GROMACS .gro file of C-alpha atoms in nm:
model
  174
    1UNK     CA    1   2.212  -2.776  -0.098
    2UNK     CA    2   2.192  -2.444  -0.332
    3UNK     CA    3   2.499  -2.287  -0.510
    4UNK     CA    4   2.366  -1.992  -0.538
    5UNK     CA    5   2.222  -1.812  -0.116
    6UNK     CA    6   1.856  -1.699  -0.066
    7UNK     CA    7   1.958  -1.389  -0.086
    8UNK     CA    8   2.104  -1.357  -0.431
    9UNK     CA    9   1.793  -1.634  -0.502
   10UNK     CA   10   1.562  -1.368  -0.354
   11UNK     CA   11   1.734  -1.092  -0.660
   12UNK     CA   12   1.760  -1.309  -0.898
   13UNK     CA   13   1.338  -1.435  -0.882
   14UNK     CA   14   1.236  -1.021  -0.886
   15UNK     CA   15   1.509  -0.997  -1.159
   16UNK     CA   16   1.402  -1.260  -1.400
   17UNK     CA   17   1.172  -1.170  -1.672
   18UNK     CA   18   1.451  -0.858  -1.745
   19UNK     CA   19   1.680  -1.133  -1.727
   20UNK     CA   20   1.500  -1.357  -1.945
   21UNK     CA   21   1.380  -1.069  -2.162
   22UNK     CA   22   1.806  -0.912  -2.254
   23UNK     CA   23   1.877  -1.288  -2.343
   24UNK     CA   24   1.606  -1.303  -2.618
   25UNK     CA   25   1.750  -0.967  -2.742
   26UNK     CA   26   2.026  -1.026  -2.695
   27UNK     CA   27   1.968  -1.335  -2.977
   28UNK     CA   28   1.808  -1.117  -3.168
   29UNK     CA   29   2.031  -0.924  -3.216
   30UNK     CA   30   2.325  -1.140  -3.304
   31UNK     CA   31   2.138  -1.341  -3.549
   32UNK     CA   32   2.067  -0.995  -3.671
   33UNK     CA   33   2.397  -0.962  -3.700
   34UNK     CA   34   2.519  -1.242  -3.878
   35UNK     CA   35   2.265  -1.338  -4.083
   36UNK     CA   36   2.029  -1.244  -4.385
   37UNK     CA   37   1.698  -1.307  -4.507
   38UNK     CA   38   1.394  -1.445  -4.354
   39UNK     CA   39   1.651  -1.529  -4.032
   40UNK     CA   40   1.734  -1.192  -4.019
   41UNK     CA   41   1.357  -1.118  -3.963
   42UNK     CA   42   1.298  -1.359  -3.719
   43UNK     CA   43   1.581  -1.250  -3.503
   44UNK     CA   44   1.373  -0.839  -3.528
   45UNK     CA   45   1.076  -1.032  -3.413
   46UNK     CA   46   1.331  -1.143  -3.126
   47UNK     CA   47   1.483  -0.855  -3.107
   48UNK     CA   48   1.108  -0.635  -3.038
   49UNK     CA   49   0.974  -0.939  -2.834
   50UNK     CA   50   1.286  -0.971  -2.617
   51UNK     CA   51   1.308  -0.557  -2.549
   52UNK     CA   52   0.912  -0.535  -2.483
   53UNK     CA   53   0.953  -0.831  -2.221
   54UNK     CA   54   1.273  -0.662  -2.043
   55UNK     CA   55   1.062  -0.322  -2.019
   56UNK     CA   56   0.777  -0.533  -1.860
   57UNK     CA   57   1.013  -0.660  -1.602
   58UNK     CA   58   1.204  -0.413  -1.530
   59UNK     CA   59   0.812  -0.224  -1.425
   60UNK     CA   60   0.735  -0.541  -1.148
   61UNK     CA   61   1.091  -0.553  -1.070
   62UNK     CA   62   1.047  -0.143  -0.962
   63UNK     CA   63   0.833  -0.286  -0.772
   64UNK     CA   64   0.928  -0.325  -0.405
   65UNK     CA   65   0.758  -0.689  -0.308
   66UNK     CA   66   0.663  -0.772   0.044
   67UNK     CA   67   0.552  -1.062   0.224
   68UNK     CA   68   0.431  -1.157   0.597
   69UNK     CA   69   0.112  -1.014   0.585
   70UNK     CA   70  -0.286  -1.170   0.639
   71UNK     CA   71  -0.458  -1.374   0.368
   72UNK     CA   72  -0.430  -1.514   0.013
   73UNK     CA   73  -0.511  -1.330  -0.267
   74UNK     CA   74  -0.592  -1.559  -0.583
   75UNK     CA   75  -0.646  -1.427  -0.969
   76UNK     CA   76  -0.926  -1.610  -1.248
   77UNK     CA   77  -1.180  -1.552  -1.515
   78UNK     CA   78  -1.198  -1.194  -1.400
   79UNK     CA   79  -1.245  -1.192  -1.054
   80UNK     CA   80  -0.980  -1.104  -0.778
   81UNK     CA   81  -1.042  -1.271  -0.424
   82UNK     CA   82  -0.832  -1.200  -0.090
   83UNK     CA   83  -0.959  -1.497   0.143
   84UNK     CA   84  -0.833  -1.448   0.532
   85UNK     CA   85  -0.933  -1.719   0.851
   86UNK     CA   86  -1.222  -1.480   0.875
   87UNK     CA   87  -1.398  -1.424   0.534
   88UNK     CA   88  -1.202  -1.222   0.306
   89UNK     CA   89  -1.329  -1.023  -0.019
   90UNK     CA   90  -1.410  -1.148  -0.435
   91UNK     CA   91  -1.424  -0.807  -0.580
   92UNK     CA   92  -1.579  -0.881  -0.945
   93UNK     CA   93  -1.307  -0.691  -1.180
   94UNK     CA   94  -1.547  -0.569  -1.470
   95UNK     CA   95  -1.714  -0.414  -1.159
   96UNK     CA   96  -1.358  -0.165  -1.072
   97UNK     CA   97  -1.396   0.210  -1.132
   98UNK     CA   98  -1.139   0.303  -0.919
   99UNK     CA   99  -0.771   0.131  -0.783
  100UNK     CA  100  -0.528   0.304  -0.503
  101UNK     CA  101  -0.271   0.285  -0.350
  102UNK     CA  102  -0.294   0.341   0.018
  103UNK     CA  103   0.052   0.361   0.220
  104UNK     CA  104   0.003   0.457   0.610
  105UNK     CA  105   0.324   0.526   0.657
  106UNK     CA  106   0.362   0.284   0.979
  107UNK     CA  107   0.640   0.151   0.901
  108UNK     CA  108   0.855  -0.200   0.873
  109UNK     CA  109   0.655  -0.428   1.147
  110UNK     CA  110   0.334  -0.297   1.024
  111UNK     CA  111   0.117  -0.333   0.683
  112UNK     CA  112   0.239   0.010   0.523
  113UNK     CA  113   0.038  -0.033   0.189
  114UNK     CA  114  -0.323  -0.166   0.130
  115UNK     CA  115  -0.441  -0.179  -0.238
  116UNK     CA  116  -0.799  -0.012  -0.263
  117UNK     CA  117  -1.027  -0.151  -0.526
  118UNK     CA  118  -1.335   0.008  -0.516
  119UNK     CA  119  -1.649  -0.066  -0.667
  120UNK     CA  120  -2.061   0.102  -0.660
  121UNK     CA  121  -2.090  -0.175  -0.371
  122UNK     CA  122  -1.809  -0.020  -0.207
  123UNK     CA  123  -1.376  -0.032  -0.149
  124UNK     CA  124  -1.212  -0.364  -0.064
  125UNK     CA  125  -0.859  -0.327   0.107
  126UNK     CA  126  -0.607  -0.526   0.014
  127UNK     CA  127  -0.240  -0.541   0.206
  128UNK     CA  128   0.030  -0.566  -0.012
  129UNK     CA  129   0.163  -0.797   0.210
  130UNK     CA  130  -0.077  -1.045   0.149
  131UNK     CA  131   0.068  -1.447   0.006
  132UNK     CA  132  -0.005  -1.405  -0.434
  133UNK     CA  133   0.050  -1.021  -0.380
  134UNK     CA  134   0.175  -1.023  -0.718
  135UNK     CA  135  -0.134  -1.069  -0.845
  136UNK     CA  136  -0.245  -0.728  -0.805
  137UNK     CA  137   0.015  -0.596  -1.022
  138UNK     CA  138  -0.145  -0.898  -1.323
  139UNK     CA  139  -0.465  -0.753  -1.243
  140UNK     CA  140  -0.442  -0.425  -1.348
  141UNK     CA  141  -0.321  -0.573  -1.721
  142UNK     CA  142  -0.722  -0.577  -1.771
  143UNK     CA  143  -0.728  -0.216  -1.726
  144UNK     CA  144  -0.646   0.053  -1.979
  145UNK     CA  145  -0.485   0.319  -1.920
  146UNK     CA  146  -0.327   0.217  -1.605
  147UNK     CA  147  -0.121   0.364  -1.387
  148UNK     CA  148   0.205   0.167  -1.277
  149UNK     CA  149   0.466   0.423  -1.278
  150UNK     CA  150   0.239   0.549  -0.948
  151UNK     CA  151   0.213   0.148  -0.784
  152UNK     CA  152   0.615   0.241  -0.854
  153UNK     CA  153   0.585   0.547  -0.666
  154UNK     CA  154   0.326   0.445  -0.329
  155UNK     CA  155   0.614   0.091  -0.328
  156UNK     CA  156   0.940   0.287  -0.223
  157UNK     CA  157   0.660   0.560  -0.061
  158UNK     CA  158   0.726   0.615   0.351
  159UNK     CA  159   0.516   0.920   0.415
  160UNK     CA  160   0.093   0.872   0.407
  161UNK     CA  161  -0.009   0.943   0.046
  162UNK     CA  162  -0.257   0.786  -0.143
  163UNK     CA  163  -0.169   0.740  -0.517
  164UNK     CA  164  -0.439   0.730  -0.800
  165UNK     CA  165  -0.379   0.417  -0.999
  166UNK     CA  166  -0.684   0.380  -1.235
  167UNK     CA  167  -1.037   0.578  -1.262
  168UNK     CA  168  -1.269   0.462  -1.493
  169UNK     CA  169  -1.415   0.710  -1.762
  170UNK     CA  170  -1.199   1.018  -1.610
  171UNK     CA  171  -0.849   1.098  -1.762
  172UNK     CA  172  -0.602   1.114  -1.471
  173UNK     CA  173  -0.425   1.453  -1.477
  174UNK     CA  174  -0.030   1.376  -1.371
   0.00000   0.00000   0.00000
């Protein structure tokens, strides 16, 4: 039996990186105000690391989680795998030329957000409600200049739209 309600656990889990980053930053500030010398420099590093973790966690937490969809997503060694009972698709991340998010506006009873991973061989359409969907955001780390604000905007969208998150060799204009 847990002392924390499941809904509260879900909220804490969603914001865990922000909470951890804030704790590290507060610890760094405490050491920085109370010590000097080598410990002070360690405090500066802790504060910076905590701030970075907080900012990264904030971006991740703002992406609305989805669940209950078909399939499982795996990410390792430069490959993104989407597996279903009928088959699946493997996307080699170095071959990706564009990453998009499509929102359909179908609402809470149907999948309404899909990640499109475009390669020269074709497009992999992966629902954001599949198990392990947080790995889709993790995969963006391989793409310099990925627009996380587009992921956040798509996550909150309720109308049909296409969001370009990253495109190879092209400057994306906002």
